Short mmCIF file of C-alpha atoms and ligand atoms in Angstrom, two decimals:
data_model
loop_
_atom_site.label_atom_id
_atom_site.label_comp_id
_atom_site.label_asym_id
_atom_site.label_seq_id
_atom_site.Cartn_x
_atom_site.Cartn_y
_atom_site.Cartn_z
CA MET A 179 4.86 92.00 41.73
CA LYS A 180 6.95 92.95 44.74
CA ARG A 181 10.29 91.50 43.70
CA ILE A 182 11.95 90.56 40.42
CA GLY A 183 15.29 89.01 39.50
CA VAL A 184 17.73 89.85 36.74
CA ILE A 185 20.62 88.00 35.08
CA THR A 186 23.13 88.62 32.31
CA SER A 187 23.82 85.34 30.60
CA GLY A 188 25.85 83.74 27.77
CA GLY A 189 28.58 85.64 25.92
CA ASP A 190 28.89 89.12 27.39
CA ALA A 191 28.21 92.15 25.20
CA PRO A 192 28.99 95.85 25.60
CA GLY A 193 25.85 97.57 26.88
CA MET A 194 24.74 94.77 29.21
CA ASN A 195 25.53 97.05 32.17
CA ALA A 196 23.39 99.82 30.72
CA ALA A 197 20.55 97.31 30.30
CA LEU A 198 20.98 96.16 33.89
CA ARG A 199 20.85 99.79 35.07
CA ALA A 200 17.60 100.27 33.15
CA VAL A 201 16.02 97.13 34.62
CA VAL A 202 16.95 98.04 38.19
CA ARG A 203 15.97 101.70 38.04
CA SER A 204 12.72 101.04 36.14
CA ALA A 205 11.66 98.49 38.76
CA LEU A 206 12.64 100.69 41.71
CA HIS A 207 10.73 103.55 40.12
CA ARG A 208 7.62 101.38 40.38
CA GLY A 209 8.37 100.36 43.97
CA VAL A 210 9.55 96.84 43.06
CA GLU A 211 12.68 95.25 44.57
CA VAL A 212 15.38 93.72 42.37
CA LEU A 213 17.70 90.78 43.04
CA GLY A 214 20.71 90.29 40.77
CA PHE A 215 21.96 86.74 40.23
CA HIS A 216 25.64 86.51 39.34
CA HIS A 217 27.05 84.40 36.48
CA GLY A 218 23.79 83.95 34.59
CA TRP A 219 21.80 80.74 35.04
CA ARG A 220 24.71 79.21 36.97
CA GLY A 221 24.26 81.80 39.70
CA VAL A 222 20.52 81.19 39.86
CA ILE A 223 21.14 77.48 40.43
CA SER A 224 23.84 78.11 43.06
CA GLU A 225 22.03 81.08 44.63
CA GLU A 226 24.73 83.68 43.99
CA VAL A 227 22.43 86.55 44.70
CA THR A 228 22.65 90.24 45.67
CA PRO A 229 19.94 92.83 46.22
CA LEU A 230 20.39 95.69 43.76
CA ASN A 231 19.56 99.29 44.59
CA THR A 232 19.92 102.45 42.58
CA LYS A 233 23.51 102.89 43.79
CA SER A 234 24.48 99.34 42.78
CA VAL A 235 24.01 100.32 39.14
CA GLY A 236 25.56 103.80 39.41
CA GLY A 237 28.68 104.51 37.33
CA ILE A 238 28.28 101.44 35.12
CA ILE A 239 26.62 102.84 32.00
CA ASN A 240 30.00 103.32 30.34
CA LEU A 241 31.50 99.97 31.38
CA GLY A 242 32.02 97.01 29.06
CA GLY A 243 31.45 93.45 30.26
CA THR A 244 28.82 92.90 32.94
CA ILE A 245 29.13 93.72 36.64
CA LEU A 246 26.74 90.81 37.29
CA ARG A 247 29.20 88.55 35.44
CA SER A 248 28.09 85.91 32.97
CA ALA A 249 28.50 82.24 32.15
CA ARG A 250 27.43 79.50 29.79
CA CYS A 251 25.67 76.93 31.96
CA ARG A 252 25.33 73.27 30.95
CA GLU A 253 23.46 72.32 34.10
CA PHE A 254 20.58 74.63 33.21
CA ARG A 255 20.06 72.72 29.95
CA GLU A 256 18.84 69.75 32.01
CA PRO A 257 15.36 69.65 33.65
CA GLU A 258 17.00 68.98 37.05
CA GLY A 259 19.09 72.14 36.75
CA ARG A 260 16.04 74.21 35.87
CA ALA A 261 14.06 72.71 38.76
CA GLN A 262 16.89 73.68 41.12
CA ALA A 263 16.96 77.21 39.64
CA MET A 264 13.21 77.50 40.16
CA GLU A 265 13.52 76.40 43.77
CA VAL A 266 16.08 79.16 44.37
CA LEU A 267 13.84 81.73 42.69
CA ARG A 268 10.90 80.61 44.87
CA ASP A 269 13.00 80.68 48.06
CA ASN A 270 14.02 84.24 47.22
CA ARG A 271 10.41 85.23 46.49
CA VAL A 272 11.28 86.24 42.93
CA GLU A 273 8.05 86.67 40.99
CA GLY A 274 9.49 87.56 37.60
CA LEU A 275 12.87 87.38 35.88
CA VAL A 276 14.51 89.62 33.28
CA VAL A 277 17.10 87.78 31.19
CA ILE A 278 19.68 89.85 29.32
CA GLY A 279 21.47 87.63 26.80
CA GLY A 280 21.58 85.87 23.45
CA ASP A 281 19.40 83.18 21.90
CA GLY A 282 20.68 80.39 24.18
CA SER A 283 19.88 82.39 27.30
CA LEU A 284 16.48 83.42 25.96
CA THR A 285 15.71 79.80 25.08
CA GLY A 286 16.50 78.92 28.70
CA ALA A 287 14.07 81.62 29.88
CA LYS A 288 11.30 80.32 27.65
CA VAL A 289 11.76 76.71 28.78
CA LEU A 290 11.85 77.73 32.45
CA MET A 291 8.60 79.63 32.00
CA GLU A 292 6.94 76.69 30.25
CA GLU A 293 8.05 74.15 32.84
CA HIS A 294 7.59 76.19 36.01
CA ASP A 295 5.11 78.91 35.17
CA ILE A 296 7.36 81.82 36.11
CA ALA A 297 7.05 85.18 34.34
CA VAL A 298 10.15 85.93 32.24
CA MET A 299 11.13 88.78 29.94
CA GLY A 300 14.02 88.84 27.47
CA VAL A 301 16.41 91.63 26.54
CA PRO A 302 18.55 90.77 23.48
CA GLY A 303 22.26 91.14 24.22
CA SER A 304 24.77 89.59 21.81
CA ILE A 305 27.53 90.96 19.61
CA ASP A 306 26.47 88.40 16.96
CA ASN A 307 23.16 90.23 16.31
CA ASP A 308 21.55 86.92 15.31
CA ILE A 309 18.39 87.31 17.42
CA ALA A 310 15.16 87.68 15.43
CA GLY A 311 12.55 90.24 16.50
CA THR A 312 15.01 93.10 16.77
CA ASP A 313 17.09 94.88 14.16
CA TYR A 314 19.87 95.29 16.70
CA ALA A 315 20.97 93.29 19.71
CA ILE A 316 22.82 95.15 22.46
CA GLY A 317 26.59 95.03 21.84
CA PHE A 318 26.58 94.58 18.09
CA ASP A 319 27.21 98.24 17.26
CA THR A 320 30.15 98.45 19.67
CA ALA A 321 31.64 95.20 18.39
CA VAL A 322 31.44 96.41 14.79
CA ASN A 323 33.12 99.67 15.76
CA THR A 324 35.84 97.84 17.69
CA ALA A 325 36.53 95.67 14.63
CA ARG A 326 36.38 98.77 12.41
CA ASP A 327 38.98 100.52 14.53
CA ALA A 328 41.29 97.49 14.36
CA ILE A 329 40.88 97.06 10.61
CA ASP A 330 41.51 100.78 9.97
CA LYS A 331 44.86 100.31 11.71
CA VAL A 332 45.67 97.14 9.77
CA ARG A 333 44.82 99.03 6.57
CA ASP A 334 47.76 101.38 7.20
CA THR A 335 50.31 98.59 7.29
CA ALA A 336 48.59 96.71 4.44
CA TYR A 337 49.06 99.81 2.29
CA SER A 338 52.70 100.36 3.30
CA HIS A 339 53.64 96.77 2.38
CA ASP A 340 51.32 96.15 -0.58
CA ARG A 341 49.83 93.20 1.29
CA VAL A 342 46.57 91.38 1.56
CA PHE A 343 45.26 91.14 5.13
CA VAL A 344 42.70 88.53 6.07
CA ILE A 345 40.78 89.58 9.17
CA GLU A 346 38.78 86.93 11.04
CA VAL A 347 35.88 88.38 13.01
CA MET A 348 33.40 86.81 15.44
CA GLY A 349 29.74 86.05 14.76
CA ARG A 350 29.36 82.35 15.50
CA ASN A 351 27.21 80.98 12.62
CA ASN A 352 26.41 84.26 10.92
CA GLY A 353 28.01 87.15 9.14
CA PHE A 354 26.39 90.26 10.61
CA ILE A 355 29.60 91.67 12.11
CA ALA A 356 31.64 90.65 9.04
CA VAL A 357 29.39 92.33 6.49
CA ASP A 358 28.94 95.59 8.38
CA VAL A 359 32.60 95.97 9.22
CA ALA A 360 33.61 95.03 5.68
CA LEU A 361 31.34 97.76 4.34
CA ALA A 362 32.52 100.29 6.91
CA CYS A 363 36.19 99.61 6.14
CA GLY A 364 35.88 99.38 2.37
CA ALA A 365 37.06 95.77 2.38
CA GLU A 366 37.89 94.11 -0.92
CA GLY A 367 36.19 90.84 0.00
CA VAL A 368 34.09 89.17 2.66
CA LEU A 369 33.36 85.54 3.46
CA ILE A 370 30.27 84.74 5.51
CA PRO A 371 28.47 81.47 6.20
CA GLU A 372 25.08 82.54 4.82
CA PHE A 373 26.09 83.11 1.19
CA PRO A 374 28.09 80.71 -0.92
CA PHE A 375 30.99 82.92 -1.96
CA SER A 376 34.02 80.79 -2.72
CA ILE A 377 37.54 81.66 -1.66
CA ALA A 378 38.55 80.95 -5.26
CA GLU A 379 36.21 83.72 -6.40
CA ILE A 380 37.77 86.11 -3.89
CA CYS A 381 41.24 85.21 -5.22
CA GLU A 382 40.11 86.03 -8.76
CA ASN A 383 38.69 89.36 -7.55
CA LEU A 384 41.91 90.22 -5.73
CA LYS A 385 43.99 89.52 -8.87
CA GLU A 386 41.66 91.59 -11.00
CA GLN A 387 41.76 94.48 -8.52
CA ARG A 388 45.58 94.36 -8.59
CA SER A 389 45.56 94.47 -12.37
CA LYS A 390 43.52 97.67 -12.11
CA GLY A 391 46.07 99.26 -9.81
CA LYS A 392 45.01 98.35 -6.26
CA SER A 393 48.12 97.67 -4.20
CA SER A 394 46.69 96.34 -0.94
CA SER A 395 43.52 94.56 0.15
CA ILE A 396 41.43 93.63 3.17
CA VAL A 397 39.42 90.40 3.20
CA VAL A 398 37.03 89.94 6.15
CA VAL A 399 36.18 86.36 7.16
CA ALA A 400 33.35 85.57 9.55
CA GLU A 401 34.49 82.84 11.96
CA GLY A 402 31.56 80.69 10.82
CA ALA A 403 32.82 80.79 7.22
CA GLY A 404 36.36 79.61 7.86
CA LYS A 405 39.61 80.16 9.70
CA GLY A 406 41.45 83.37 8.87
CA ASN A 407 44.82 81.58 8.71
CA GLU A 408 43.56 78.96 6.27
CA VAL A 409 41.94 81.56 4.03
CA CYS A 410 45.20 83.52 4.12
CA ASP A 411 47.28 80.45 3.08
CA PHE A 412 44.82 79.74 0.27
CA ILE A 413 45.13 83.31 -1.01
CA VAL A 414 48.94 83.17 -0.95
CA LYS A 415 48.96 79.87 -2.87
CA ASN A 416 46.38 80.92 -5.43
CA THR A 417 47.33 84.53 -6.12
CA GLY A 418 51.03 84.71 -5.34
CA LEU A 419 50.26 87.86 -3.33
CA GLU A 420 51.85 88.49 0.04
CA ALA A 421 49.24 88.05 2.79
CA ARG A 422 48.90 87.99 6.57
CA ALA A 423 46.04 86.92 8.84
CA VAL A 424 44.72 88.68 11.95
CA VAL A 425 42.20 87.07 14.28
CA LEU A 426 40.38 89.79 16.24
CA GLY A 427 38.81 87.36 18.73
CA HIS A 428 37.43 88.37 22.12
CA MET A 429 38.53 92.00 21.92
CA GLN A 430 35.27 92.38 19.97
CA ARG A 431 33.30 91.50 23.12
CA GLY A 432 34.89 94.15 25.33
CA GLY A 433 35.19 97.89 25.60
CA SER A 434 33.00 100.80 26.54
CA PRO A 435 29.62 100.56 24.76
CA SER A 436 28.88 103.01 21.95
CA ALA A 437 26.23 105.68 22.52
CA PHE A 438 23.93 103.66 20.26
CA ASP A 439 24.31 100.53 22.39
CA ARG A 440 23.83 102.46 25.64
CA VAL A 441 20.61 104.08 24.47
CA LEU A 442 19.37 100.80 22.96
CA ALA A 443 20.14 98.97 26.21
CA LEU A 444 18.35 101.56 28.33
CA ARG A 445 15.27 101.51 26.12
CA LEU A 446 15.05 97.72 25.84
CA GLY A 447 15.82 97.13 29.53
CA ALA A 448 13.16 99.63 30.60
CA LEU A 449 10.58 98.28 28.16
CA ALA A 450 11.09 94.66 29.23
CA THR A 451 10.83 95.59 32.91
CA ASN A 452 7.74 97.75 32.48
CA ARG A 453 6.01 95.01 30.49
CA LEU A 454 6.88 92.43 33.14
CA LEU A 455 5.53 94.67 35.90
CA SER A 456 2.38 95.30 33.87
CA GLY A 457 1.59 91.59 33.81
CA TYR A 458 3.06 90.51 30.48
CA ARG A 459 5.38 87.51 30.27
CA GLY A 460 7.34 85.39 27.82
CA GLU A 461 8.30 88.29 25.56
CA MET A 462 11.45 89.90 24.26
CA ALA A 463 11.87 93.66 23.84
CA GLY A 464 13.28 94.74 20.48
CA LEU A 465 13.86 97.63 18.12
CA VAL A 466 12.37 97.20 14.64
CA GLY A 467 12.51 100.02 12.10
CA ASN A 468 13.47 102.42 14.89
CA ARG A 469 10.39 101.55 16.95
CA LEU A 470 10.30 99.72 20.25
CA VAL A 471 8.41 96.44 20.00
CA THR A 472 7.84 93.27 21.98
CA HIS A 473 7.47 89.82 20.49
CA PRO A 474 6.67 86.49 22.14
CA LEU A 475 9.84 84.52 22.85
CA SER A 476 8.24 81.59 21.02
CA TYR A 477 8.16 83.72 17.85
CA VAL A 478 11.64 85.18 18.29
CA LEU A 479 13.24 81.80 18.87
CA SER A 480 11.52 80.12 15.93
CA GLN A 481 12.77 82.67 13.37
CA THR A 482 16.10 82.85 11.60
CA LYS A 483 17.57 86.27 11.03
CA THR A 484 19.76 86.60 7.94
CA VAL A 485 22.14 89.16 6.51
CA ASP A 486 20.65 91.40 3.77
CA ALA A 487 21.75 90.34 0.30
CA GLU A 488 21.63 94.06 -0.61
CA ARG A 489 24.56 94.79 1.69
CA LEU A 490 26.65 92.09 0.04
CA LEU A 491 25.82 93.35 -3.42
CA LEU A 492 26.81 96.85 -2.36
CA LEU A 493 30.09 95.54 -1.05
CA GLY A 494 30.77 93.86 -4.38
CA VAL A 495 30.12 97.09 -6.27
CA MET A 496 32.26 99.15 -3.89
CA ALA A 497 35.16 96.70 -3.97
CA GLN A 498 35.92 97.06 -7.69
O1 LIG B 266 28.10 84.76 20.96
C1 LIG B 266 29.14 85.66 21.14
C2 LIG B 266 30.44 85.02 20.76
O2 LIG B 266 31.47 85.95 20.99
C3 LIG B 266 30.54 84.47 19.34
O3 LIG B 266 30.77 85.46 18.39
C4 LIG B 266 31.66 83.48 19.49
O4 LIG B 266 31.57 82.46 18.50
C5 LIG B 266 31.46 82.92 20.86
O5 LIG B 266 30.68 83.89 21.58
C6 LIG B 266 32.70 82.63 21.64
O6 LIG B 266 32.31 82.06 22.84
P1 LIG B 266 33.28 81.84 24.08
O7 LIG B 266 33.58 83.19 24.68
O8 LIG B 266 32.51 80.97 24.99
O9 LIG B 266 34.52 81.23 23.53
#
């Protein structure tokens, strides 16, 4: 290959810039040119393209967001949109494409490869951490730490006022962020979509904890399990305790990536690029059990990754 393309696509995640840096510098190291397409698949379709050199990705390893920008692109979901994207890639003599993004973006890469026979490689980037084939997606660690920092602060005021605080965190249809941050902050309860914990059960637990002397509590709610405000109202009605809700929202997507996310991004970005340049295609780079791996996208996208029940049990024991 003489020239490859790269995009960051879907919801941005801290560490995407570090991954981009790894893709560009790994390719240049092997004498291969890199074109960056802005705004994910949308920028491929509309030919928003810039050549990237080593300087283009200097000074970005510590930056949140993505300098290439990102987007969710409806047009690319249609065959006509993908055909247009492929025409642009051909016109720009792009022989392979590295896609940094979540499951939607990786699905797009797989479909493009199947329809148009272009070599693609995936790098998992999503704060939700719901991508199979890797223990960690780029951005998850930073998002958990951002939520942890916010909840530690809320804990101070919860304690001063003897209140319950319900904290709604992101995660789309899963509870990876919720469970890890609940554990890290010593939360008294967590609601996630994967396990059928009822709010009524949480209310009972909160009352019991109060009877044992606890004066304030944190309940973490994954957005896929319910709205923080509604859970808060339910708790007030059913326990008589004073409660407030905080929705952390998009702050979880921003901020300087943690050292873990930076190193993960560099390793996965470099691996995906080196595999692409060595003739492999249709794979995603991942980290499983602290080892770098690659899996076919067809495998990754057919699996469902779920939260460990062990973590939830631990939370229950710790929250007595
Ligand atoms: O996938 C990342 C994520 O932040 C989810 O946690 C959340 O549900 C969604 O994206 C929000 O998407 P948007 O930024 O398009 O509102």
